[in-house]
Short mmCIF file of C-alpha atoms in Angstrom, two decimals:
data_model
loop_
_atom_site.label_atom_id
_atom_site.label_comp_id
_atom_site.label_asym_id
_atom_site.label_seq_id
_atom_site.Cartn_x
_atom_site.Cartn_y
_atom_site.Cartn_z
CA MET A 1 201.79 59.81 325.93
CA ASN A 2 204.57 60.62 323.52
CA LYS A 3 206.64 57.95 321.90
CA PRO A 4 209.68 57.24 324.08
CA ASN A 5 212.95 58.74 322.97
CA THR A 6 215.22 55.73 323.26
CA ALA A 7 218.31 57.83 322.72
CA SER A 8 219.14 56.35 319.35
CA GLU A 9 221.30 59.40 318.75
CA PHE A 10 223.85 58.06 321.22
CA THR A 11 226.90 56.46 319.73
CA ASP A 12 228.45 53.27 320.98
CA THR A 13 231.66 53.82 322.87
CA THR A 14 234.48 51.49 323.74
CA SER A 15 234.74 51.50 327.51
CA PRO A 16 237.98 52.34 329.24
CA LEU A 17 238.54 50.00 332.20
CA HIS A 18 237.08 52.47 334.69
CA PHE A 19 233.79 52.48 332.77
CA LEU A 20 233.39 48.71 332.60
CA THR A 21 230.32 47.39 334.38
CA VAL A 22 230.62 44.71 337.06
CA THR A 23 229.02 42.27 334.62
CA GLU A 24 231.54 43.04 331.88
CA ALA A 25 234.59 43.08 334.14
CA SER A 26 233.69 39.85 335.91
CA ARG A 27 233.28 38.11 332.55
CA LEU A 28 236.74 39.31 331.50
CA ILE A 29 238.35 38.40 334.83
CA GLY A 30 236.64 35.01 334.95
CA SER A 31 237.93 34.18 331.46
CA ARG A 32 241.39 35.56 332.40
CA GLN A 33 241.30 38.28 329.76
CA LEU A 34 241.63 40.96 332.44
CA SER A 35 243.94 41.05 335.43
CA PRO A 36 242.48 42.27 338.74
CA VAL A 37 245.76 44.13 339.27
CA ALA A 38 245.38 45.99 335.97
CA LEU A 39 241.78 46.80 336.86
CA ILE A 40 242.63 48.17 340.31
CA GLU A 41 245.53 50.16 338.87
CA ALA A 42 243.16 51.68 336.31
CA PHE A 43 240.74 52.76 339.03
CA LEU A 44 243.50 54.19 341.21
CA ALA A 45 244.75 56.13 338.17
CA ARG A 46 241.22 57.39 337.55
CA ILE A 47 240.92 58.52 341.17
CA THR A 48 244.24 60.34 340.90
CA ALA A 49 243.16 61.98 337.66
CA VAL A 50 239.71 63.27 338.65
CA ASP A 51 239.08 63.08 342.38
CA GLU A 52 240.95 66.23 343.33
CA THR A 53 238.01 67.98 341.69
CA LEU A 54 235.25 65.40 342.10
CA ARG A 55 235.85 64.70 345.82
CA SER A 56 234.07 61.36 345.77
CA TYR A 57 236.51 59.92 348.35
CA ILE A 58 237.44 60.82 351.90
CA THR A 59 240.02 58.02 352.19
CA VAL A 60 241.63 55.98 349.40
CA THR A 61 243.13 52.66 350.51
CA ALA A 62 245.44 52.21 347.54
CA GLU A 63 248.06 49.85 349.00
CA ARG A 64 245.42 47.64 350.59
CA ALA A 65 243.52 47.51 347.29
CA LEU A 66 246.63 46.58 345.30
CA ALA A 67 247.46 43.84 347.79
CA GLY A 68 243.91 42.55 347.42
CA ALA A 69 244.21 42.62 343.64
CA ARG A 70 247.45 40.64 343.71
CA ARG A 71 245.82 38.09 346.02
CA ALA A 72 242.78 37.84 343.72
CA GLU A 73 245.05 37.34 340.72
CA ARG A 74 246.87 34.48 342.47
CA GLU A 75 243.60 32.84 343.53
CA ILE A 76 242.09 33.04 340.05
CA ALA A 77 245.31 31.76 338.44
CA ALA A 78 245.16 28.80 340.84
CA GLY A 79 241.62 28.03 339.70
CA ARG A 80 239.93 29.41 342.82
CA TRP A 81 237.61 31.95 341.15
CA LYS A 82 235.05 32.97 343.76
CA GLY A 83 232.38 34.32 341.43
CA PRO A 84 231.32 37.51 339.68
CA LEU A 85 232.69 39.91 342.32
CA HIS A 86 236.16 38.41 342.48
CA GLY A 87 238.66 41.18 341.72
CA ILE A 88 235.95 43.84 341.31
CA PRO A 89 236.73 47.29 342.81
CA PHE A 90 234.16 48.99 345.03
CA ALA A 91 233.92 51.74 347.63
CA VAL A 92 231.61 52.46 350.55
CA LYS A 93 230.09 55.49 352.18
CA ASP A 94 232.20 56.57 355.13
CA ASN A 95 229.55 55.58 357.67
CA TYR A 96 230.31 51.88 357.08
CA TYR A 97 232.80 50.73 359.69
CA THR A 98 235.96 49.20 358.24
CA LYS A 99 238.44 47.59 360.62
CA ASP A 100 241.74 49.47 360.84
CA ILE A 101 240.60 52.00 358.19
CA LEU A 102 239.72 55.58 359.14
CA THR A 103 235.93 55.96 359.25
CA THR A 104 234.93 59.60 359.73
CA ALA A 105 231.27 59.71 358.67
CA GLY A 106 232.23 63.10 357.25
CA SER A 107 232.44 64.64 360.73
CA ARG A 108 234.91 66.61 362.83
CA LEU A 109 233.69 64.47 365.72
CA MET A 110 235.15 61.33 364.12
CA LEU A 111 238.35 62.53 362.46
CA ASP A 112 240.44 60.01 364.42
CA HIS A 113 237.91 57.16 364.42
CA VAL A 114 239.47 53.85 363.35
CA PRO A 115 236.96 51.03 363.95
CA THR A 116 237.82 47.62 365.33
CA THR A 117 234.98 45.98 363.38
CA THR A 118 233.95 45.78 359.73
CA SER A 119 230.35 46.23 358.61
CA THR A 120 228.69 42.99 357.63
CA ALA A 121 227.93 44.21 354.10
CA VAL A 122 231.59 45.08 353.44
CA ALA A 123 232.76 41.79 354.97
CA ARG A 124 230.39 39.85 352.70
CA LEU A 125 231.65 41.68 349.62
CA GLU A 126 235.25 40.98 350.55
CA GLN A 127 234.41 37.32 351.16
CA ALA A 128 233.04 37.29 347.61
CA GLY A 129 236.41 38.60 346.39
CA ALA A 130 235.53 42.26 345.83
CA ILE A 131 238.29 44.79 346.51
CA LEU A 132 237.71 47.90 348.63
CA LEU A 133 239.16 51.06 347.08
CA GLY A 134 238.30 53.36 349.97
CA LYS A 135 235.73 55.36 351.89
CA LEU A 136 233.35 57.73 350.16
CA ASN A 137 232.20 61.24 350.90
CA THR A 138 228.95 61.71 352.78
CA TRP A 139 226.84 64.22 354.59
CA GLU A 140 227.92 64.37 358.21
CA TYR A 141 226.81 61.19 360.02
CA GLY A 142 224.99 60.29 356.78
CA THR A 143 222.22 62.72 357.61
CA GLY A 144 221.29 66.39 357.90
CA ASN A 145 218.50 68.85 357.28
CA GLY A 146 218.65 68.78 353.48
CA GLY A 147 220.96 71.78 353.15
CA VAL A 148 224.58 71.91 351.99
CA TYR A 149 226.62 74.52 353.87
CA HIS A 150 230.22 73.78 352.81
CA ASP A 151 231.24 73.70 356.47
CA LEU A 152 232.40 70.09 356.87
CA PRO A 153 236.03 68.95 357.22
CA PHE A 154 236.03 67.59 353.66
CA PRO A 155 235.02 69.49 350.51
CA VAL A 156 231.66 68.44 349.08
CA ALA A 157 231.46 65.77 346.38
CA ARG A 158 230.47 67.13 342.98
CA ASN A 159 228.16 65.77 340.32
CA PRO A 160 230.16 64.27 337.42
CA TRP A 161 227.49 65.38 334.92
CA ASP A 162 228.11 69.01 335.92
CA LEU A 163 230.68 69.77 338.58
CA ALA A 164 228.77 72.90 339.60
CA ARG A 165 225.87 70.72 340.72
CA PHE A 166 224.88 68.69 343.77
CA THR A 167 225.21 64.90 343.78
CA GLY A 168 222.13 64.31 345.88
CA GLY A 169 222.59 63.20 349.47
CA SER A 170 223.39 61.79 351.81
CA SER A 171 225.51 59.17 349.98
CA THR A 172 227.18 61.94 347.98
CA GLY A 173 230.45 60.19 347.16
CA ALA A 174 228.65 56.97 346.29
CA GLY A 175 226.67 58.75 343.59
CA ALA A 176 229.67 60.66 342.24
CA SER A 177 232.05 57.69 342.24
CA VAL A 178 229.98 55.21 340.24
CA ALA A 179 228.94 57.80 337.67
CA ALA A 180 232.50 59.09 337.25
CA GLY A 181 234.20 55.71 337.25
CA THR A 182 236.17 56.16 340.47
CA ALA A 183 234.42 53.01 341.78
CA MET A 184 232.76 50.21 339.84
CA PHE A 185 229.98 50.06 342.40
CA ALA A 186 229.33 51.61 345.79
CA LEU A 187 227.39 51.00 348.96
CA GLY A 188 225.28 53.77 350.45
CA SER A 189 222.71 54.07 353.20
CA ASP A 190 219.13 55.30 352.93
CA THR A 191 216.86 56.71 355.67
CA GLY A 192 214.63 58.84 353.44
CA GLY A 193 216.22 58.44 350.03
CA SER A 194 219.97 58.67 350.61
CA ILE A 195 220.78 55.85 348.18
CA ARG A 196 218.09 56.69 345.64
CA LEU A 197 218.59 60.46 345.51
CA PRO A 198 222.31 60.32 344.63
CA ALA A 199 221.40 57.60 342.13
CA ALA A 200 218.75 59.92 340.67
CA ALA A 201 221.03 62.95 340.48
CA CYS A 202 223.98 60.98 339.08
CA GLY A 203 222.14 58.71 336.62
CA LEU A 204 222.58 55.40 338.48
CA GLN A 205 220.51 52.44 339.62
CA GLY A 206 220.27 52.71 343.42
CA PHE A 207 218.53 50.03 345.47
CA LYS A 208 216.92 50.36 348.87
CA ALA A 209 215.81 46.78 349.35
CA THR A 210 213.13 45.56 351.78
CA PHE A 211 213.72 46.68 355.38
CA GLY A 212 215.82 43.95 356.99
CA ARG A 213 217.01 42.45 353.69
CA VAL A 214 220.56 43.88 353.85
CA SER A 215 222.41 44.08 357.16
CA ARG A 216 223.15 47.49 358.69
CA ALA A 217 225.38 45.94 361.36
CA HIS A 218 228.52 47.93 362.14
CA CYS A 219 227.43 51.01 360.24
CA LEU A 220 226.96 54.31 362.07
CA PRO A 221 223.19 54.31 362.64
CA ASN A 222 221.06 57.31 361.75
CA CYS A 223 217.51 56.16 362.49
CA TRP A 224 216.97 52.56 363.54
CA THR A 225 213.52 51.99 362.08
CA LEU A 226 214.10 53.79 358.76
CA ASP A 227 217.75 52.97 357.94
CA HIS A 228 218.60 50.73 354.98
CA THR A 229 221.90 49.86 353.33
CA GLY A 230 222.32 48.99 349.66
CA PRO A 231 224.14 49.30 346.35
CA LEU A 232 224.50 52.02 343.72
CA THR A 233 225.52 50.61 340.34
CA TRP A 234 225.66 51.57 336.69
CA THR A 235 223.36 48.76 335.53
CA VAL A 236 220.51 46.71 336.96
CA GLU A 237 222.42 43.46 336.48
CA ASP A 238 225.34 44.88 338.46
CA ASN A 239 222.87 45.65 341.22
CA ALA A 240 221.61 42.07 341.20
CA ILE A 241 225.18 40.75 341.45
CA VAL A 242 225.99 42.96 344.45
CA MET A 243 222.67 42.20 346.13
CA GLN A 244 223.41 38.48 345.83
CA ALA A 245 226.52 38.96 347.96
CA ILE A 246 225.17 41.31 350.63
CA ALA A 247 221.55 40.20 351.18
CA GLY A 248 220.62 37.81 353.95
CA TYR A 249 220.13 37.37 357.66
CA ASP A 250 222.67 38.79 360.08
CA ALA A 251 222.35 38.17 363.81
CA ASP A 252 224.39 41.33 364.45
CA ASP A 253 221.55 43.50 363.07
CA PRO A 254 218.49 43.41 365.37
CA SER A 255 216.24 44.32 362.43
CA SER A 256 217.69 41.77 360.01
CA ALA A 257 215.07 39.52 358.41
CA ASP A 258 215.55 35.76 358.44
CA VAL A 259 214.15 35.25 354.95
CA PRO A 260 215.81 33.03 352.31
CA VAL A 261 217.79 34.90 349.63
CA PRO A 262 216.65 34.04 346.10
CA ASP A 263 218.77 34.04 342.94
CA TYR A 264 218.56 37.68 341.87
CA ARG A 265 219.64 37.00 338.29
CA LYS A 266 217.50 33.93 337.61
CA ALA A 267 214.52 35.85 336.19
CA LEU A 268 216.35 39.10 335.48
CA HIS A 269 215.83 38.87 331.72
CA ALA A 270 212.36 37.29 331.83
CA GLY A 271 210.73 40.51 330.61
CA VAL A 272 207.47 42.12 331.69
CA LYS A 273 204.98 40.50 329.32
CA GLY A 274 201.75 39.93 331.24
CA LEU A 275 202.97 41.62 334.42
CA VAL A 276 200.70 44.19 336.06
CA ILE A 277 202.60 47.42 336.70
CA GLY A 278 200.83 49.90 338.96
CA PHE A 279 201.54 53.38 337.63
CA VAL A 280 201.36 56.11 340.29
CA ARG A 281 200.81 58.98 337.88
CA ASP A 282 199.03 61.27 340.33
CA LEU A 283 200.88 62.06 343.55
CA GLY A 284 198.30 64.59 344.72
CA SER A 285 198.33 68.34 344.64
CA GLU A 286 200.14 69.02 347.92
CA GLY A 287 203.66 70.40 347.71
CA ALA A 288 205.91 70.81 344.70
CA ALA A 289 205.12 69.15 341.40
CA LEU A 290 207.35 66.85 339.42
CA ASP A 291 209.65 68.68 336.98
CA ALA A 292 208.33 68.58 333.42
CA ALA A 293 211.30 66.53 332.18
CA ASN A 294 210.95 63.95 334.95
CA ALA A 295 207.18 63.80 334.41
CA ARG A 296 207.69 63.18 330.68
CA ALA A 297 210.28 60.50 331.34
CA LEU A 298 207.95 58.79 333.82
CA GLU A 299 205.13 58.71 331.25
CA GLN A 300 207.53 57.37 328.65
CA ALA A 301 208.72 54.66 331.03
CA ALA A 302 205.11 53.51 331.49
CA LEU A 303 204.59 53.47 327.74
CA LEU A 304 207.81 51.57 327.16
CA LEU A 305 206.86 48.89 329.70
CA GLU A 306 203.45 48.65 328.06
CA GLN A 307 205.13 48.19 324.67
CA GLN A 308 207.11 45.34 326.25
CA GLY A 309 203.83 43.61 327.11
CA ALA A 310 203.16 44.83 330.64
CA ILE A 311 199.65 45.72 331.73
CA ILE A 312 199.77 49.28 333.03
CA ARG A 313 197.19 49.98 335.73
CA GLU A 314 196.90 53.44 337.23
CA VAL A 315 196.97 53.36 341.04
CA ARG A 316 197.24 55.96 343.81
CA LEU A 317 199.02 56.05 347.12
CA PRO A 318 196.52 55.73 349.99
CA ALA A 319 197.63 58.94 351.73
CA PRO A 320 199.09 62.33 350.79
CA LEU A 321 202.87 62.46 350.44
CA THR A 322 202.88 64.93 353.34
CA HIS A 323 201.84 62.15 355.70
CA TYR A 324 204.77 59.95 354.72
CA ARG A 325 207.19 62.87 354.81
CA ASN A 326 206.10 64.10 358.22
CA VAL A 327 206.14 60.60 359.68
CA THR A 328 209.70 60.26 358.39
CA LYS A 329 210.73 63.65 359.78
CA VAL A 330 209.42 63.09 363.30
CA ILE A 331 210.70 59.52 363.61
CA ASN A 332 214.06 60.50 362.14
CA TRP A 333 214.46 63.52 364.42
CA ALA A 334 213.64 61.54 367.56
CA GLU A 335 215.60 58.36 366.85
CA SER A 336 218.61 60.19 365.48
CA PHE A 337 218.74 62.40 368.56
CA SER A 338 218.53 59.33 370.76
CA ILE A 339 221.54 57.90 368.92
CA HIS A 340 223.67 61.05 368.98
CA GLU A 341 222.41 62.76 372.16
CA LYS A 342 225.78 62.68 373.92
CA ASP A 343 227.55 64.19 370.89
CA PHE A 344 224.99 66.99 370.69
CA LEU A 345 224.98 67.80 374.39
CA GLU A 346 228.76 67.81 374.70
CA ARG A 347 230.23 68.70 371.29
CA SER A 348 227.61 70.39 369.12
CA ALA A 349 230.03 73.21 368.28
CA LEU A 350 232.03 70.73 366.20
CA MET A 351 229.01 69.76 364.11
CA GLY A 352 228.23 71.22 360.72
CA GLN A 353 225.05 73.25 360.44
CA ALA A 354 223.01 70.50 358.76
CA LEU A 355 223.65 67.90 361.46
CA ARG A 356 223.43 70.43 364.30
CA GLU A 357 220.04 71.68 363.14
CA LYS A 358 218.77 68.12 362.78
CA MET A 359 219.93 67.39 366.34
CA MET A 360 218.20 70.57 367.53
CA SER A 361 215.00 69.27 365.96
CA GLY A 362 215.36 65.95 367.74
CA PHE A 363 216.17 67.75 370.98
CA THR A 364 212.69 69.25 371.07
CA THR A 365 210.60 66.45 369.51
CA ARG A 366 207.84 65.41 371.92
CA ALA A 367 207.32 61.76 372.84
CA ALA A 368 203.62 62.07 372.01
CA ASP A 369 204.46 63.22 368.49
CA TYR A 370 206.97 60.41 367.98
CA LEU A 371 204.29 57.93 369.01
CA ALA A 372 201.73 59.65 366.80
CA ALA A 373 204.14 59.14 363.92
CA THR A 374 204.71 55.46 364.69
CA ARG A 375 200.96 54.86 365.09
CA LEU A 376 200.23 56.56 361.77
CA ARG A 377 203.12 54.65 360.23
CA ARG A 378 201.47 51.34 361.01
CA THR A 379 198.35 52.27 359.06
CA LEU A 380 200.43 53.69 356.20
CA ILE A 381 202.34 50.40 355.96
CA ALA A 382 199.13 48.37 355.76
CA SER A 383 197.32 50.64 353.30
CA THR A 384 200.35 51.11 351.05
CA ASP A 385 201.04 47.39 351.09
CA ALA A 386 197.51 46.77 349.82
CA VAL A 387 198.29 48.97 346.80
CA VAL A 388 201.66 47.32 346.18
CA ARG A 389 200.18 43.82 346.47
CA SER A 390 197.48 44.64 343.92
CA CYS A 391 200.20 44.69 341.23
CA ASP A 392 203.42 42.88 340.39
CA ALA A 393 205.36 46.13 340.81
CA LEU A 394 204.84 49.88 340.97
CA LEU A 395 206.25 52.64 338.77
CA ILE A 396 206.43 55.93 340.65
CA ALA A 397 208.45 59.15 340.64
CA GLY A 398 211.59 59.37 342.76
CA ALA A 399 213.32 62.74 342.95
CA PHE A 400 211.09 65.44 341.45
CA HIS A 401 213.94 67.64 340.23
CA VAL A 402 217.23 67.27 338.39
CA ALA A 403 220.45 67.93 340.29
CA PRO A 404 220.50 71.56 341.47
CA ARG A 405 223.43 73.96 341.21
CA PHE A 406 225.33 74.57 344.44
CA GLU A 407 225.13 78.31 343.92
CA ASP A 408 221.32 78.15 343.77
CA GLU A 409 221.13 77.53 347.50
CA GLU A 410 217.36 77.71 347.68
CA THR A 411 217.08 74.70 345.32
CA ILE A 412 219.32 72.35 347.33
CA SER A 413 216.89 71.48 350.13
CA PRO A 414 213.92 71.03 347.78
CA PHE A 415 215.91 68.42 345.83
CA THR A 416 215.88 66.31 349.00
CA ALA A 417 212.43 67.30 350.22
CA ASP A 418 210.42 67.06 346.98
CA THR A 419 210.51 63.31 346.44
CA ALA A 420 208.46 60.14 346.72
CA THR A 421 211.38 58.23 348.21
CA THR A 422 210.43 58.56 351.89
CA VAL A 423 207.23 56.61 351.21
CA PHE A 424 209.16 53.36 351.09
CA ASN A 425 211.34 54.05 354.12
CA VAL A 426 208.11 54.42 356.05
CA THR A 427 206.64 51.21 354.62
CA GLY A 428 209.82 49.16 354.12
CA HIS A 429 209.01 48.06 350.55
CA PRO A 430 211.92 47.50 348.13
CA ALA A 431 212.44 50.56 345.91
CA LEU A 432 214.97 50.88 343.09
CA SER A 433 215.82 54.27 341.61
CA ILE A 434 216.44 53.91 337.88
CA CYS A 435 217.82 56.36 335.34
CA THR A 436 215.06 57.30 332.88
CA GLY A 437 217.13 59.40 330.52
CA TYR A 438 218.48 62.94 330.44
CA ASP A 439 216.96 66.40 330.22
CA ASP A 440 217.77 68.91 327.49
CA THR A 441 220.96 69.95 329.29
CA GLY A 442 222.15 66.36 329.76
CA LEU A 443 221.24 65.96 333.43
CA PRO A 444 219.94 62.53 334.53
CA LEU A 445 216.22 61.88 335.08
CA ASN A 446 214.81 59.18 337.35
CA ALA A 447 211.92 57.06 338.56
CA GLN A 448 211.39 54.29 341.11
CA ILE A 449 210.37 50.67 340.63
CA VAL A 450 208.79 49.30 343.81
CA GLY A 451 207.90 45.74 344.75
CA ARG A 452 206.24 43.59 347.37
CA PHE A 453 208.13 42.80 350.57
CA PHE A 454 211.20 40.68 349.77
CA ASP A 455 210.30 40.54 346.07
CA GLU A 456 213.55 42.16 344.96
CA PRO A 457 213.74 39.78 341.97
CA MET A 458 210.57 41.32 340.51
CA VAL A 459 211.84 44.88 341.04
CA LEU A 460 215.10 44.02 339.29
CA ARG A 461 213.26 42.19 336.50
CA VAL A 462 211.03 45.17 335.68
CA ALA A 463 213.97 47.56 335.87
CA GLN A 464 216.03 45.31 333.61
CA ALA A 465 213.24 45.22 331.02
CA TYR A 466 213.19 49.02 331.01
CA GLU A 467 216.98 49.33 330.89
CA SER A 468 217.26 46.81 328.04
CA ALA A 469 214.70 48.74 325.99
CA THR A 470 216.58 52.03 326.29
CA ARG A 471 220.10 53.20 325.57
CA TRP A 472 220.62 55.44 328.59
CA ARG A 473 223.51 53.29 329.82
CA GLU A 474 225.61 54.22 326.79
CA ARG A 475 226.11 57.80 327.92
CA ARG A 476 228.76 58.55 330.53
CA PRO A 477 229.75 61.89 332.04
CA MET A 478 232.77 63.57 330.47
CA LEU A 479 235.32 64.64 333.07
CA SER B 1 200.06 78.36 363.43
CA ASN B 2 198.07 77.70 366.60
CA VAL B 3 201.18 76.57 368.44
CA GLN B 4 202.30 78.96 371.14
CA SER B 5 205.69 80.33 370.20
CA THR B 6 208.71 79.25 372.20
CA SER B 7 210.96 82.01 373.48
CA GLU B 8 214.72 81.87 373.35
CA ALA B 9 214.73 82.15 377.15
CA GLU B 10 212.55 79.04 377.49
CA VAL B 11 214.80 77.14 375.14
CA ARG B 12 217.90 78.20 377.09
CA LEU B 13 216.33 77.03 380.34
CA TYR B 14 215.36 73.66 378.85
CA ALA B 15 218.79 73.24 377.29
CA GLU B 16 220.50 74.02 380.58
CA ARG B 17 218.39 71.42 382.40
CA CYS B 18 219.25 68.83 379.75
CA GLY B 19 222.96 69.48 380.19
CA LEU B 20 223.58 71.06 376.79
CA LYS B 21 227.13 72.34 377.14
CA ASP B 22 228.66 73.90 374.08
CA LEU B 23 225.99 75.07 371.69
CA PRO B 24 227.30 78.37 370.32
CA GLN B 25 225.35 81.26 371.90
CA GLU B 26 224.17 82.60 368.57
CA GLN B 27 222.47 79.25 367.88
CA PHE B 28 219.82 79.58 370.59
CA ALA B 29 217.60 81.80 368.47
CA ARG B 30 217.72 79.14 365.75
CA LEU B 31 216.94 76.45 368.32
CA ALA B 32 213.84 78.40 369.35
CA GLU B 33 212.75 78.64 365.69
CA LEU B 34 213.28 74.93 365.12
CA THR B 35 211.40 74.08 368.32
CA GLN B 36 208.42 75.87 366.84
CA THR B 37 208.73 74.08 363.49
CA VAL B 38 209.12 70.68 365.14
CA ARG B 39 206.04 71.19 367.30
CA GLU B 40 203.96 72.30 364.33
CA THR B 41 205.09 69.28 362.32
CA GLY B 42 204.36 66.90 365.18
CA LEU B 43 200.95 68.33 365.92
CA ALA B 44 200.05 68.22 362.22
CA LEU B 45 200.31 64.43 362.21
CA PRO B 46 196.82 62.92 362.04
CA ARG B 47 195.94 61.24 365.35
CA MET B 48 194.61 57.69 365.28
CA GLU B 49 193.57 53.57 371.57
CA GLU B 50 193.71 50.15 369.92
#
């Protein structure tokens, strides 16, 4: 392995308000050096300045956000500081229901949809004092067939690192917004990688926690047994702060797990000395290979963790990636069609090509094949869990490629298809996509840190050790 | 592929029986293609009664 390039050539920059991290901003707000009103105004100005091109938002709730900021300022001045999210601006993918706020899920079928309920995750963030800036761009219904056809009612979100490139999907606006500084953090949803792939393409830390750890209640479902909700943030510590607010049992989500929520920051900086990190270097020879730059960055991440005192042990997944991918496809087709059958049968002409073709696939999926997938899934969960439990955490590739150019249409679908993200939707293990640097053209690289069921603190701890040993967080896209 | 191909006519008949109302006519050929792909994917899944 080569010596890691820790980006020492990067220069320190003084952050404008829209590039503050949650950790930095909450420290300033808590010590009354920063007004929540000034912070929200800075983000609204940033949205005005760049989002006409970036298209991270579908709906901006400016007046509501300013009212929330003024309320937060009064509360903090009165000594009622709620904690690290008080006064912090965030945005959510437009498949999270928000009471009295247009929620389109990026679809012509929902252009007048104003929910009467708010998703549990958003409600918990607002209870913690966070301030919603608006609703973020997304693939239609938060799903699709992997293609981008520019046929939806809203223009596609663009990658802040190169506006000619894809953000990764399906949480397209979530990836674009956090990287570009139009939101301090975002919530996305993930059925096969839809949090982690935008995080990978946009240079973020995107967390799909253990299945059942974060409520999906009052979000537009895509696939009941594979759907997860979770945060995209600039830093690992920001992710821990957001997770602290949104994790935990919710009776409104039938799949929610009644498992105590630990302190996600308690051991965040404990380092990796003595930890056993399983390194999945070899993903098998089926399908596309990892890009050279991502492969190099993955090797360097393993070396860096070893230099921090971790014990690196090479491990393999118990089955070919094709098995996980096909299980995901068949289950996703069938369950998604069950959810949206009425829309497809009655209004498919209003759907974009990506959603319509996915519905077509679900329309013809056989029950026997769905059950074959769920039976195989059970063995994949058990055998993969045995590998995960043999270590403290795993290091494994995420997206195999860097963000593709929109004009290179044949590279868009492979960005979504050629990944190791679906593995952990099938098994339910917590998986965090981390930025592992940049390629020669400045595009973000990525890997995943994976943990045992409900061991999010270990995933965050390993990721923090890596992040602290590198300087990738000092580089921001220039817009 | 060892999966028997699905004709557009078969797909139209199935769609009609399911009550599919407004799929654009030009999409039925694509639906037949996807039916084939879906069946191949499903049948490729390794089979496991307990």
